CSV table of C-alpha atoms and ligand atoms in Angstrom, one decimal:
chain,number,residue,atom,x,y,z
A,1,MET,CA,-8.3,-14.7,14.6
A,2,ILE,CA,-10.2,-12.0,12.6
A,3,ASP,CA,-12.1,-13.2,9.5
A,4,VAL,CA,-11.1,-11.2,6.4
A,5,GLY,CA,-12.2,-11.1,2.8
A,6,ILE,CA,-10.4,-10.1,-0.4
A,7,LEU,CA,-12.1,-8.1,-3.2
A,8,GLY,CA,-10.3,-8.7,-6.5
A,9,ALA,CA,-8.8,-11.9,-5.1
A,10,THR,CA,-8.0,-13.3,-8.5
A,11,GLY,CA,-5.6,-10.6,-9.8
A,12,VAL,CA,-1.8,-10.0,-9.4
A,13,VAL,CA,-2.3,-8.2,-6.1
A,14,GLY,CA,-5.2,-10.4,-4.9
A,15,GLN,CA,-3.1,-13.5,-5.2
A,16,GLN,CA,-0.3,-11.8,-3.2
A,17,PHE,CA,-2.9,-11.2,-0.5
A,18,VAL,CA,-3.8,-14.9,-0.5
A,19,ARG,CA,-0.1,-15.7,-0.1
A,20,LEU,CA,0.7,-13.1,2.5
A,21,LEU,CA,-2.4,-13.9,4.6
A,22,ASP,CA,-1.7,-17.7,4.7
A,23,LYS,CA,-0.8,-18.6,8.3
A,24,HIS,CA,-1.1,-14.9,9.3
A,25,PRO,CA,-1.2,-14.8,13.1
A,26,TRP,CA,-4.2,-12.4,13.3
A,27,PHE,CA,-6.2,-12.8,10.0
A,28,ARG,CA,-8.0,-15.8,8.5
A,29,VAL,CA,-9.2,-15.5,4.9
A,30,SER,CA,-12.8,-16.7,4.8
A,31,TRP,CA,-14.3,-14.9,1.8
A,32,LEU,CA,-13.2,-14.0,-1.8
A,33,ALA,CA,-14.8,-11.9,-4.5
A,34,ALA,CA,-14.0,-11.0,-8.0
A,35,SER,CA,-15.7,-10.3,-11.4
A,36,GLU,CA,-18.6,-12.2,-13.0
A,37,ARG,CA,-15.9,-14.0,-14.9
A,38,SER,CA,-14.7,-15.8,-11.7
A,39,ALA,CA,-17.8,-15.7,-9.5
A,40,GLY,CA,-19.4,-19.0,-8.6
A,41,LYS,CA,-16.1,-20.9,-9.3
A,42,ARG,CA,-13.9,-22.5,-6.6
A,43,TYR,CA,-10.8,-20.5,-6.3
A,44,ASP,CA,-8.6,-23.5,-7.2
A,45,GLU,CA,-10.4,-23.7,-10.6
A,46,LEU,CA,-8.9,-20.4,-11.5
A,47,ALA,CA,-5.3,-19.8,-12.7
A,48,TRP,CA,-2.8,-19.5,-9.8
A,49,ARG,CA,0.3,-17.6,-11.0
A,50,LEU,CA,2.6,-17.5,-7.9
A,51,ALA,CA,5.5,-19.9,-7.4
A,52,SER,CA,4.4,-20.7,-3.8
A,53,PRO,CA,1.6,-23.3,-3.6
A,54,LEU,CA,-2.0,-22.3,-3.3
A,55,PRO,CA,-3.1,-23.0,0.3
A,56,PRO,CA,-5.7,-25.8,0.0
A,57,HIS,CA,-8.3,-24.3,2.4
A,58,ILE,CA,-8.3,-21.1,0.2
A,59,GLY,CA,-8.5,-23.2,-3.0
A,60,ALA,CA,-11.8,-24.7,-1.7
A,61,LEU,CA,-13.5,-21.3,-1.2
A,62,ARG,CA,-16.1,-20.3,-3.8
A,63,VAL,CA,-15.6,-16.8,-5.4
A,64,ALA,CA,-18.4,-14.5,-4.6
A,65,PRO,CA,-19.7,-11.8,-7.1
A,66,LEU,CA,-18.9,-8.2,-6.3
A,67,ASP,CA,-22.5,-7.4,-5.2
A,68,ALA,CA,-22.6,-10.0,-2.4
A,69,VAL,CA,-22.0,-7.2,0.1
A,70,ASP,CA,-24.1,-8.8,2.9
A,71,ASP,CA,-22.0,-12.0,2.9
A,72,ALA,CA,-18.7,-10.3,3.4
A,73,PRO,CA,-16.7,-10.2,6.7
A,74,SER,CA,-16.2,-6.9,8.5
A,75,LEU,CA,-12.6,-6.5,7.4
A,76,LEU,CA,-11.8,-6.5,3.6
A,77,PHE,CA,-8.7,-6.1,1.5
A,78,SER,CA,-9.4,-4.5,-1.9
A,79,ALA,CA,-7.3,-5.4,-5.0
A,80,LEU,CA,-10.0,-4.4,-7.4
A,81,ASP,CA,-9.4,-2.9,-10.7
A,82,SER,CA,-9.9,0.8,-10.5
A,83,SER,CA,-12.7,0.7,-13.0
A,84,VAL,CA,-14.9,-0.9,-10.3
A,85,ALA,CA,-13.1,-0.2,-7.0
A,86,GLY,CA,-14.6,3.3,-6.5
A,87,GLU,CA,-18.2,2.3,-6.3
A,88,ALA,CA,-17.7,-1.1,-4.8
A,89,GLU,CA,-15.6,0.1,-1.9
A,90,VAL,CA,-18.2,2.7,-1.0
A,91,ALA,CA,-20.9,0.0,-1.1
A,92,TYR,CA,-18.9,-2.2,1.4
A,93,ALA,CA,-17.8,0.7,3.6
A,94,SER,CA,-21.3,2.1,3.8
A,95,SER,CA,-22.5,-1.4,4.9
A,96,GLY,CA,-20.3,-1.1,8.0
A,97,ARG,CA,-17.3,-3.0,6.6
A,98,LEU,CA,-13.7,-1.6,6.9
A,99,VAL,CA,-12.1,-1.6,3.4
A,100,VAL,CA,-8.3,-1.5,3.3
A,101,SER,CA,-7.7,-0.7,-0.4
A,102,ASN,CA,-4.9,-0.7,-3.0
A,103,ALA,CA,-6.9,1.0,-5.6
A,104,ARG,CA,-6.4,4.7,-6.6
A,105,ASN,CA,-10.0,5.8,-6.5
A,106,HIS,CA,-10.3,7.2,-2.9
A,107,ARG,CA,-6.6,7.9,-2.1
A,108,MET,CA,-6.9,11.7,-2.5
A,109,ASP,CA,-10.3,12.0,-0.8
A,110,PRO,CA,-9.7,14.5,2.0
A,111,LEU,CA,-11.6,12.1,4.4
A,112,VAL,CA,-9.7,9.0,3.5
A,113,PRO,CA,-6.3,8.1,5.1
A,114,LEU,CA,-3.6,7.5,2.6
A,115,LEU,CA,-1.3,5.5,4.8
A,116,ILE,CA,2.1,4.0,5.1
A,117,PRO,CA,2.5,2.9,8.7
A,118,GLU,CA,6.2,3.9,8.9
A,119,VAL,CA,5.6,7.3,7.3
A,120,ASN,CA,2.4,8.7,8.7
A,121,PRO,CA,0.8,6.4,11.3
A,122,ASP,CA,-1.0,9.3,12.9
A,123,HIS,CA,-3.1,9.7,9.7
A,124,VAL,CA,-5.2,6.7,10.8
A,125,GLY,CA,-7.0,9.4,12.9
A,126,LEU,CA,-8.6,10.5,9.7
A,127,LEU,CA,-10.7,7.3,9.7
A,128,GLY,CA,-12.4,8.6,12.8
A,129,VAL,CA,-13.1,11.9,11.0
A,130,GLN,CA,-14.5,10.0,8.0
A,131,ARG,CA,-16.7,7.8,10.2
A,132,ARG,CA,-18.2,10.9,12.0
A,133,ALA,CA,-18.6,12.9,8.8
A,134,ARG,CA,-20.4,10.1,6.9
A,135,GLY,CA,-22.5,8.7,9.7
A,136,GLY,CA,-24.8,5.7,9.3
A,137,ASN,CA,-23.0,2.4,8.9
A,138,TRP,CA,-19.8,4.3,8.1
A,139,THR,CA,-19.4,4.7,11.9
A,140,THR,CA,-18.2,1.1,12.1
A,141,GLY,CA,-16.8,0.8,8.5
A,142,GLY,CA,-14.8,3.1,6.3
A,143,ILE,CA,-12.1,3.2,3.7
A,144,VAL,CA,-8.3,3.3,4.3
A,145,THR,CA,-5.9,3.3,1.3
A,146,ASN,CA,-2.2,2.6,0.6
A,147,PRO,CA,-0.4,4.7,-2.0
A,148,ASN,CA,0.6,3.9,-5.5
A,149,CYS,CA,3.4,1.3,-5.7
A,150,ALA,CA,6.1,3.7,-6.9
A,151,VAL,CA,5.1,6.4,-4.3
A,152,ILE,CA,5.8,4.0,-1.4
A,153,VAL,CA,9.5,3.8,-2.4
A,154,VAL,CA,9.8,7.6,-2.6
A,155,ALA,CA,7.8,8.4,0.5
A,156,MET,CA,9.8,6.0,2.7
A,157,VAL,CA,13.0,7.8,1.6
A,158,LEU,CA,11.5,11.2,2.3
A,159,ALA,CA,10.2,10.2,5.7
A,160,ALA,CA,13.6,9.0,6.7
A,161,LEU,CA,15.0,12.4,5.6
A,162,ARG,CA,12.2,14.5,6.9
A,163,GLN,CA,14.4,16.0,9.6
A,164,PHE,CA,16.6,17.6,6.8
A,165,ARG,CA,13.5,19.5,5.4
A,166,PRO,CA,13.1,18.3,1.8
A,167,SER,CA,12.1,21.1,-0.5
A,168,ARG,CA,12.3,19.8,-4.1
A,169,VAL,CA,12.4,16.2,-5.3
A,170,VAL,CA,12.9,14.9,-8.8
A,171,VAL,CA,12.1,11.2,-9.4
A,172,THR,CA,12.7,9.0,-12.5
A,173,THR,CA,11.2,5.5,-12.1
A,174,MET,CA,11.9,2.2,-13.8
A,175,GLN,CA,8.7,0.2,-13.1
A,176,ALA,CA,8.2,-3.5,-13.3
A,177,LEU,CA,5.7,-5.3,-15.6
A,178,SER,CA,3.7,-6.7,-12.7
A,179,GLY,CA,2.7,-3.2,-11.8
A,180,ALA,CA,0.3,-3.3,-14.8
A,181,GLY,CA,-1.7,-6.2,-13.4
A,182,TYR,CA,-2.4,-9.4,-15.3
A,183,PRO,CA,-1.9,-9.9,-18.3
A,184,GLY,CA,-0.5,-6.4,-18.3
A,185,VAL,CA,1.8,-5.0,-21.0
A,186,PRO,CA,1.8,-7.0,-24.2
A,187,SER,CA,5.1,-8.9,-24.5
A,188,LEU,CA,6.0,-7.5,-27.9
A,189,ASP,CA,5.8,-4.0,-26.4
A,190,ALA,CA,7.8,-4.9,-23.3
A,191,VAL,CA,10.6,-7.2,-24.1
A,192,GLY,CA,13.9,-5.5,-24.9
A,193,ASN,CA,12.3,-2.1,-24.5
A,194,VAL,CA,11.7,0.9,-22.2
A,195,ILE,CA,8.3,2.5,-22.5
A,196,PRO,CA,8.5,6.2,-21.2
A,197,TYR,CA,4.8,6.4,-20.3
A,198,ILE,CA,2.5,4.7,-17.8
A,199,GLY,CA,-1.2,5.5,-18.1
A,200,GLY,CA,-3.7,6.2,-15.4
A,201,GLY,CA,-1.9,9.4,-14.2
A,202,GLU,CA,1.1,7.6,-12.8
A,203,GLU,CA,3.3,10.7,-12.7
A,204,GLU,CA,0.6,12.8,-11.1
A,205,LYS,CA,0.0,10.1,-8.5
A,206,ILE,CA,3.7,10.2,-7.4
A,207,GLU,CA,3.6,14.0,-7.3
A,208,ASN,CA,0.3,14.3,-5.4
A,209,GLU,CA,0.3,11.3,-3.1
A,210,ALA,CA,3.8,12.0,-1.7
A,211,VAL,CA,2.8,15.4,-0.4
A,212,LYS,CA,-0.4,14.0,1.2
A,213,LEU,CA,1.6,11.2,2.8
A,214,LEU,CA,4.2,13.5,4.3
A,215,GLY,CA,1.6,16.1,5.3
A,216,ASP,CA,0.5,17.1,8.8
A,217,PHE,CA,-2.7,15.7,10.3
A,218,ASP,CA,-4.1,18.2,12.8
A,219,GLY,CA,-6.9,16.0,14.1
A,220,SER,CA,-9.4,17.0,11.3
A,221,VAL,CA,-7.5,17.5,8.0
A,222,VAL,CA,-4.2,16.6,6.4
A,223,ARG,CA,-2.2,19.6,5.2
A,224,ASN,CA,0.1,18.7,2.3
A,225,ALA,CA,3.9,18.7,3.0
A,226,PRO,CA,5.7,21.9,1.8
A,227,PHE,CA,7.8,20.3,-0.9
A,228,VAL,CA,7.3,19.7,-4.7
A,229,VAL,CA,7.9,16.5,-6.6
A,230,SER,CA,8.5,16.1,-10.3
A,231,ALA,CA,8.1,12.5,-11.6
A,232,ALA,CA,9.0,10.8,-14.9
A,233,VAL,CA,7.9,7.2,-15.2
A,234,ASN,CA,9.1,4.4,-17.4
A,235,ARG,CA,7.9,0.8,-17.8
A,236,VAL,CA,10.9,-1.6,-18.0
A,237,PRO,CA,11.0,-5.4,-18.7
A,238,VAL,CA,11.6,-6.4,-15.1
A,239,PRO,CA,9.1,-8.8,-13.5
A,240,ASP,CA,8.9,-7.4,-10.0
A,241,GLY,CA,10.4,-4.3,-8.3
A,242,HIS,CA,10.1,-0.6,-9.0
A,243,THR,CA,13.4,1.3,-9.1
A,244,ALA,CA,13.5,5.1,-8.6
A,245,ALA,CA,16.4,7.4,-9.2
A,246,ILE,CA,15.8,10.3,-6.8
A,247,SER,CA,17.4,13.7,-6.5
A,248,ILE,CA,16.5,15.8,-3.5
A,249,ASP,CA,17.1,19.3,-2.3
A,250,LEU,CA,17.5,19.2,1.5
A,251,ALA,CA,17.2,22.6,3.1
A,252,ALA,CA,19.2,21.6,6.2
A,253,GLU,CA,22.2,20.7,4.0
A,254,PRO,CA,23.3,17.5,5.9
A,255,SER,CA,26.5,15.7,5.0
A,256,ILE,CA,26.2,12.6,2.8
A,257,ALA,CA,27.2,10.5,5.8
A,258,ASP,CA,24.3,12.1,7.8
A,259,VAL,CA,21.9,11.2,4.9
A,260,VAL,CA,23.1,7.6,4.9
A,261,ALA,CA,22.9,7.3,8.7
A,262,ALA,CA,19.3,8.7,8.7
A,263,LEU,CA,18.2,6.2,6.0
A,264,ASP,CA,19.9,3.3,7.9
A,265,ALA,CA,18.5,4.3,11.3
A,266,PHE,CA,14.9,4.9,10.1
A,267,THR,CA,12.4,3.1,12.2
A,268,SER,CA,8.8,3.8,13.1
A,269,GLU,CA,5.6,2.6,14.8
A,270,PRO,CA,5.3,-0.8,13.0
A,271,GLN,CA,8.8,-1.7,14.3
A,272,ALA,CA,8.1,-0.4,17.8
A,273,ARG,CA,4.8,-2.4,17.9
A,274,ALA,CA,6.5,-5.4,16.2
A,275,LEU,CA,3.5,-5.7,13.8
A,276,PRO,CA,3.6,-9.2,12.1
A,277,SER,CA,4.4,-7.9,8.6
A,278,ALA,CA,6.7,-5.1,9.6
A,279,PRO,CA,10.3,-5.5,8.3
A,280,PRO,CA,12.8,-5.1,11.2
A,281,LYS,CA,14.6,-2.5,9.1
A,282,PRO,CA,12.2,-0.6,6.8
A,283,ILE,CA,15.1,0.7,4.7
A,284,ILE,CA,18.1,-1.3,3.8
A,285,VAL,CA,21.1,0.8,2.7
A,286,HIS,CA,23.5,-0.9,0.3
A,287,GLN,CA,27.1,0.1,0.1
A,288,ALA,CA,28.1,-1.7,-3.2
A,289,PRO,CA,28.1,0.8,-6.1
A,290,ASP,CA,25.9,-1.4,-8.3
A,291,ARG,CA,23.0,-2.1,-5.8
A,292,PRO,CA,20.1,-2.2,-5.2
A,293,GLN,CA,19.0,-4.4,-8.2
A,294,PRO,CA,15.5,-5.8,-8.6
A,295,ARG,CA,16.7,-9.4,-9.4
A,296,LEU,CA,19.1,-9.5,-6.4
A,297,ASP,CA,17.3,-7.5,-3.8
A,298,VAL,CA,13.6,-7.2,-4.3
A,299,ALA,CA,12.6,-10.4,-2.5
A,300,THR,CA,14.7,-9.8,0.7
A,301,GLY,CA,12.6,-9.8,3.8
A,302,ASN,CA,9.5,-11.1,2.0
A,303,GLY,CA,9.5,-8.0,-0.2
A,304,MET,CA,8.7,-5.6,2.7
A,305,PRO,CA,11.9,-3.4,3.0
A,306,VAL,CA,12.7,-0.5,0.7
A,307,HIS,CA,16.3,-0.7,-0.6
A,308,CYS,CA,18.6,2.4,-1.0
A,309,GLY,CA,22.0,2.8,-2.5
A,310,ARG,CA,24.4,5.1,-4.4
A,311,VAL,CA,23.8,8.0,-2.0
A,312,ARG,CA,25.9,10.7,-3.4
A,313,PRO,CA,26.1,14.5,-4.1
A,314,CYS,CA,23.8,15.9,-6.9
A,315,PRO,CA,25.2,19.0,-8.6
A,316,VAL,CA,21.7,20.3,-9.2
A,317,LEU,CA,19.6,19.5,-6.1
A,318,GLY,CA,22.4,18.5,-3.6
A,319,TYR,CA,21.7,14.8,-3.0
A,320,LYS,CA,20.8,11.8,-5.1
A,321,LEU,CA,20.3,8.1,-4.6
A,322,VAL,CA,18.7,5.0,-6.0
A,323,ALA,CA,15.7,3.3,-4.2
A,324,LEU,CA,13.9,0.0,-4.9
A,325,GLY,CA,10.7,-1.6,-3.6
A,326,HIS,CA,8.7,-4.7,-4.4
A,327,ASN,CA,5.7,-3.1,-6.2
A,328,VAL,CA,3.3,-6.0,-5.5
A,329,VAL,CA,4.3,-6.6,-1.9
A,330,ARG,CA,5.5,-3.4,-0.3
A,331,GLY,CA,3.7,-1.4,-2.9
A,332,ALA,CA,0.4,-3.2,-2.8
A,333,ALA,CA,-0.7,-6.3,-0.8
A,334,GLY,CA,2.0,-6.1,1.9
A,335,ALA,CA,1.3,-2.3,2.3
A,336,ALA,CA,-2.4,-2.9,2.8
A,337,LEU,CA,-1.7,-5.8,5.2
A,338,LEU,CA,0.6,-3.6,7.3
A,339,ASN,CA,-2.1,-0.9,7.3
A,340,ALA,CA,-4.7,-3.4,8.6
A,341,GLU,CA,-2.3,-4.6,11.3
A,342,LEU,CA,-1.8,-1.0,12.4
A,343,LEU,CA,-5.6,-0.5,12.4
A,344,VAL,CA,-6.0,-3.6,14.6
A,345,ALA,CA,-3.1,-2.5,16.9
A,346,ARG,CA,-4.8,0.9,17.3
A,347,GLY,CA,-8.3,-0.6,17.9
A,348,MET,CA,-9.7,0.9,14.7
A,349,THR,CA,-11.3,-2.1,13.0
A,350,ALA,CA,-15.1,-2.4,12.3
A,351,SER,CA,-15.5,-4.7,15.3
A,352,ASP,CA,-13.6,-2.3,17.6
A,353,ALA,CA,-15.9,0.5,16.3
A,354,GLN,CA,-19.0,-1.7,16.9
A,355,GLY,CA,-17.8,-2.2,20.5
A,356,ARG,CA,-17.4,1.5,21.0
A,357,GLU,CA,-20.9,2.1,19.5
A,358,ARG,CA,-22.4,-0.4,21.9
A,359,ASP,CA,-20.6,1.2,24.8
A,360,VAL,CA,-21.9,4.6,23.8
A,361,THR,CA,-25.4,3.2,23.5
A,362,HIS,CA,-25.3,1.5,26.9
A,363,THR,CA,-23.8,4.5,28.6
A,364,ALA,CA,-26.4,6.8,27.0
A,365,GLY,CA,-29.2,4.5,28.3
A,366,ARG,CA,-28.0,4.6,31.9
A,367,PRO,CA,-29.4,7.1,34.4
B,1,NAP,P1,-5.4,-7.3,-12.0
B,1,NAP,O1,-4.3,-8.4,-12.0
B,1,NAP,O2,-5.9,-6.8,-13.3
B,1,NAP,O3,-6.6,-7.8,-11.1
B,1,NAP,C1,-7.8,-7.1,-11.0
B,1,NAP,C2,-8.8,-7.7,-10.1
B,1,NAP,O4,-10.1,-7.0,-10.2
B,1,NAP,C3,-9.2,-9.2,-10.5
B,1,NAP,O5,-9.5,-9.9,-9.3
B,1,NAP,C4,-10.5,-9.0,-11.3
B,1,NAP,O6,-11.3,-10.1,-11.3
B,1,NAP,C5,-11.1,-7.8,-10.6
B,1,NAP,N1,-12.1,-7.2,-11.5
B,1,NAP,C6,-11.8,-6.6,-12.7
B,1,NAP,N2,-12.9,-6.1,-13.2
B,1,NAP,C7,-13.9,-6.4,-12.4
B,1,NAP,C8,-15.3,-6.2,-12.3
B,1,NAP,N3,-16.0,-5.6,-13.4
B,1,NAP,N4,-16.1,-6.6,-11.3
B,1,NAP,C9,-15.5,-7.2,-10.2
B,1,NAP,N5,-14.1,-7.4,-10.2
B,1,NAP,C10,-13.4,-7.0,-11.2
B,1,NAP,O7,-4.8,-6.0,-11.3
B,1,NAP,P2,-3.8,-5.8,-10.0
B,1,NAP,O8,-2.4,-5.5,-10.6
B,1,NAP,O9,-3.9,-7.0,-9.1
B,1,NAP,O10,-4.3,-4.5,-9.3
B,1,NAP,C11,-5.4,-4.5,-8.5
B,1,NAP,C12,-5.6,-3.1,-7.9
B,1,NAP,O11,-4.4,-2.7,-7.1
B,1,NAP,C13,-5.7,-2.0,-9.0
B,1,NAP,O12,-6.6,-1.0,-8.6
B,1,NAP,C14,-4.3,-1.5,-9.1
B,1,NAP,O13,-4.2,-0.2,-9.6
B,1,NAP,C15,-3.8,-1.6,-7.7
B,1,NAP,N6,-2.4,-1.7,-7.5
B,1,NAP,C16,-1.6,-2.6,-8.2
B,1,NAP,C17,-0.2,-2.7,-8.0
B,1,NAP,C18,0.6,-3.6,-8.8
B,1,NAP,O14,1.9,-3.5,-8.6
B,1,NAP,N7,0.1,-4.6,-9.6
B,1,NAP,C19,0.3,-1.9,-7.1
B,1,NAP,C20,-0.4,-1.0,-6.3
B,1,NAP,C21,-1.8,-0.9,-6.6
B,1,NAP,P3,-11.3,-11.2,-12.4
B,1,NAP,O15,-10.0,-12.0,-12.3
B,1,NAP,O16,-12.5,-12.1,-12.1
B,1,NAP,O17,-11.4,-10.5,-13.7
């Protein structure tokens, strides 16, 4: 078992980490941190907002303040608010810890992998580049990120259709309230309403992160994918699950049946390695004309698959479909967990790196 910690353990995503890590076959949560508001309290003294029970051994842990860097284990999940994640994650990474983050702060850093294990598993190689470039304790630590919760839905679809050479993509999202964290959007703004704006550069994140995710890693840099994305985002009164209406121009001009078959057959390294959190089918294609729907589909497979439906011709771009993903699981805690599992499977954790450092030192000392 590998000891892990959670930065931002008290928030919407942090609590999902606690839930998903309970009884995980490889990871054991031994340390939690959050703001000064929560620090010093037992975790079970704080509000638990999930339907599943709080695991008692986690409830007994005392929440550490964010500056308790030296007490943290070597593998950390970050669900920190972006106002503090940037600096805090650097502090932990530069102390030799590997930070697997949900926050937006470092996603577009050219030295930081922006990773979805089904989409771009080879981009983990960028962690080695980061460690060499930053030196010091970074050589065993580092930062790895998962994308924005809406981007994951779009990127999985584009990865499945990569062979058909996407050139232009138009995305309109309908994003759940849980995407705004807790307490999130005021109820009087949200109920019975659609808000055609999400702050924090949500549209730009979809447009920019998708081309990094689908880009080529040549062993030293990631070159953005050669397509353009236009995004329009909306906040809707749905608890969990981001829906995206996607139109795509595919240069290879496949038939609709070929597009459906490619989505349905999509599989990648997490499935080949049978990583513990990998869904057997990363994309579930629905045939019913009124699916996928958040209420009916988002919890399938513990929230890890992306759902697609209504694959049909688009008179403007050629192809259009609807996609859905669980924003807090597949778009956040589950995404980071799968990233960490890939890092373990590929021998890239901080303790693996320490082992390699030791080997190099011993070898260098030999005659
Ligand atoms: P949240 O519910 O607001 O939780 C934020 C967490 O950050 C809490 O644990 C909070 O601790 C901690 N925090 C806030 N200010 C702090 C400070 N000054 N010092 C130390 N800790 C502080 O937000 P969330 O929805 O879980 O999102 C967490 C991160 O994941 C964000 O960066 C967000 O952008 C990203 N993300 C969220 C989603 C989603 O669907 N919700 C999806 C993808 C990515 P206290 O409880 O002690 O205040």
